[in-house]
CSV table of C-alpha atoms in Angstrom, one decimal:
chain,number,residue,atom,x,y,z
A,7,MET,CA,168.4,91.0,-18.6
A,8,ARG,CA,171.3,89.1,-19.9
A,9,ILE,CA,171.6,85.3,-20.1
A,10,ALA,CA,175.0,83.7,-20.4
A,11,ARG,CA,176.8,80.5,-19.6
A,12,MET,CA,178.2,80.4,-16.0
A,13,THR,CA,181.9,80.7,-15.8
A,14,ALA,CA,184.0,79.3,-13.0
A,15,ASP,CA,184.5,82.7,-11.4
A,16,ALA,CA,180.7,83.1,-11.0
A,17,ILE,CA,180.2,79.9,-9.0
A,18,ASP,CA,179.9,81.7,-5.6
A,19,GLU,CA,177.2,84.0,-7.1
A,20,VAL,CA,175.2,81.1,-8.6
A,21,ALA,CA,175.4,78.8,-5.6
A,22,PRO,CA,172.7,80.7,-3.6
A,23,LEU,CA,170.3,80.4,-6.6
A,24,ARG,CA,170.9,76.7,-6.8
A,25,TYR,CA,170.5,76.3,-3.0
A,26,ALA,CA,167.2,78.2,-3.2
A,27,LEU,CA,166.0,75.6,-5.8
A,28,TRP,CA,167.4,72.6,-4.0
A,29,PRO,CA,167.9,73.4,-0.2
A,30,VAL,CA,168.6,69.8,0.7
A,31,SER,CA,172.4,70.3,0.3
A,32,ASP,CA,174.4,73.2,1.7
A,33,GLU,CA,175.9,75.9,-0.4
A,34,ALA,CA,179.4,74.4,-0.2
A,35,ASP,CA,178.0,71.2,-1.8
A,36,HIS,CA,176.3,73.3,-4.5
A,37,ARG,CA,179.6,75.2,-5.2
A,38,ALA,CA,181.4,71.9,-5.6
A,39,GLU,CA,178.8,70.5,-8.0
A,40,LEU,CA,178.7,73.8,-9.9
A,41,ALA,CA,182.5,73.5,-10.4
A,42,GLU,CA,182.1,70.0,-11.9
A,43,LEU,CA,179.3,71.3,-14.2
A,44,ALA,CA,181.4,74.2,-15.3
A,45,ASP,CA,184.0,71.7,-16.6
A,46,SER,CA,181.6,69.2,-18.1
A,47,PRO,CA,181.1,69.1,-21.9
A,48,ASP,CA,177.7,67.4,-21.3
A,49,ALA,CA,176.2,70.1,-19.0
A,50,ILE,CA,175.4,73.8,-19.1
A,51,VAL,CA,174.6,76.3,-16.3
A,52,LEU,CA,173.0,79.5,-17.5
A,53,VAL,CA,172.7,82.6,-15.4
A,54,ALA,CA,170.3,85.5,-15.9
A,55,ARG,CA,171.6,88.8,-14.7
A,56,THR,CA,170.0,92.2,-14.3
A,57,ASP,CA,171.5,95.1,-16.3
A,58,ASP,CA,173.6,95.9,-13.2
A,59,GLY,CA,175.0,92.3,-13.1
A,60,GLU,CA,173.0,90.9,-10.3
A,61,PRO,CA,172.3,87.1,-10.8
A,62,VAL,CA,168.5,86.6,-10.5
A,63,GLY,CA,167.9,83.4,-12.5
A,64,TYR,CA,169.5,80.1,-13.1
A,65,ALA,CA,169.0,77.0,-15.4
A,66,GLU,CA,170.9,73.8,-15.4
A,67,ALA,CA,170.8,71.2,-18.2
A,68,SER,CA,172.7,68.1,-19.2
A,69,ILE,CA,172.9,65.7,-22.1
A,70,ARG,CA,171.5,62.3,-21.1
A,71,ARG,CA,172.4,59.4,-23.2
A,72,ASP,CA,170.5,56.8,-21.2
A,73,TYR,CA,166.7,56.3,-21.5
A,74,VAL,CA,164.8,59.4,-20.5
A,75,ASN,CA,161.2,58.9,-19.4
A,76,GLY,CA,158.8,60.3,-21.9
A,77,CYS,CA,161.4,60.8,-24.7
A,78,ASP,CA,161.8,58.9,-27.9
A,79,THR,CA,165.3,59.7,-28.9
A,80,SER,CA,168.8,59.7,-27.5
A,81,PRO,CA,170.8,61.7,-26.6
A,82,VAL,CA,168.3,64.1,-25.0
A,83,ALA,CA,168.9,67.6,-23.6
A,84,PHE,CA,167.5,67.5,-20.1
A,85,LEU,CA,166.4,70.5,-18.0
A,86,GLU,CA,167.7,69.5,-14.6
A,87,GLY,CA,166.5,72.6,-12.8
A,88,ILE,CA,165.4,76.2,-13.3
A,89,PHE,CA,164.9,79.0,-10.7
A,90,VAL,CA,164.1,82.7,-10.9
A,91,ALA,CA,164.4,84.8,-7.7
A,92,PRO,CA,161.2,86.2,-6.2
A,93,GLY,CA,160.6,89.7,-7.5
A,94,HIS,CA,161.9,88.8,-10.9
A,95,ARG,CA,159.2,86.2,-11.7
A,96,LEU,CA,156.4,86.6,-14.2
A,97,HIS,CA,158.5,88.7,-16.6
A,98,GLY,CA,159.4,85.9,-19.1
A,99,LEU,CA,162.8,85.2,-17.5
A,100,SER,CA,162.2,81.4,-17.0
A,101,ARG,CA,161.0,81.2,-20.6
A,102,ALA,CA,164.1,83.0,-21.8
A,103,LEU,CA,166.3,80.6,-19.8
A,104,CYS,CA,164.4,77.6,-21.2
A,105,ASP,CA,164.8,79.0,-24.7
A,106,ALA,CA,168.6,79.2,-24.2
A,107,VAL,CA,168.7,75.6,-22.9
A,108,GLU,CA,166.7,74.5,-26.0
A,109,GLU,CA,169.2,76.3,-28.3
A,110,TRP,CA,172.1,74.6,-26.5
A,111,GLY,CA,170.5,71.2,-27.0
A,112,ARG,CA,169.9,71.9,-30.7
A,113,GLU,CA,173.5,72.9,-31.1
A,114,LEU,CA,174.5,69.5,-29.7
A,115,GLY,CA,172.2,67.6,-32.1
A,116,CYS,CA,169.4,66.9,-29.7
A,117,THR,CA,165.8,66.8,-31.0
A,118,GLU,CA,164.1,66.6,-27.6
A,119,LEU,CA,164.3,68.4,-24.3
A,120,GLY,CA,163.2,66.4,-21.4
A,121,SER,CA,162.3,67.5,-17.9
A,122,ASP,CA,160.5,66.4,-14.8
A,123,ALA,CA,158.6,67.7,-11.8
A,124,LEU,CA,157.3,66.3,-8.6
A,125,LEU,CA,153.6,65.4,-8.7
A,126,GLU,CA,152.7,68.0,-6.0
A,127,ASN,CA,154.7,70.8,-7.7
A,128,ALA,CA,151.9,72.7,-9.4
A,129,VAL,CA,154.1,75.7,-10.1
A,130,ALA,CA,156.5,73.5,-12.1
A,131,HIS,CA,153.6,71.9,-14.0
A,132,ARG,CA,152.4,75.4,-15.0
A,133,PHE,CA,155.9,76.4,-16.1
A,134,HIS,CA,156.3,73.3,-18.3
A,135,GLN,CA,152.9,73.8,-19.9
A,136,ALA,CA,153.6,77.5,-20.5
A,137,THR,CA,156.9,76.8,-22.2
A,138,GLY,CA,155.6,74.2,-24.6
A,139,PHE,CA,156.5,70.9,-22.8
A,140,GLU,CA,154.1,68.0,-23.4
A,141,GLU,CA,153.2,65.8,-20.4
A,142,ARG,CA,154.0,62.3,-21.4
A,143,GLU,CA,153.6,60.1,-18.3
A,144,ARG,CA,153.3,60.1,-14.5
A,145,VAL,CA,155.4,57.8,-12.4
A,146,VAL,CA,155.5,56.8,-8.8
A,147,TYR,CA,159.0,55.6,-7.7
A,148,TYR,CA,159.3,52.9,-5.0
A,149,ARG,CA,162.2,51.4,-3.1
A,150,LYS,CA,162.8,48.6,-0.6
A,151,LYS,CA,165.7,48.7,1.7
A,152,LEU,CA,167.8,45.6,1.7
């Protein structure tokens, strides 16, 4: 497996992985967002590829300069999302992607990596615990339509 930063010419290959993680938007929306991320100095998209070049894993991170729940410093590298295709899971690929995000954050001077997961997403909780994240707080968000 090889992990490298996504280039603009790989957007069409990465969009299906991002869609698998966040299926609320269509792949066209994901391609547009990936194009923006590819040009952003405050974001990184990492792609894990098999030896024959097939993209099978994806991690997206950003630099957040506002307050990040659970973190004590600013700016913070923030793991926005991570996905490994079924059939390639449980082989250390998500850990390797997370390690690459951590290294990127360190290179930019960050001393913390933040992340979040929905309360009901037990798989994400296990991932975070296995990769060394410390649970800091649980929050329920509310809204009122005006």
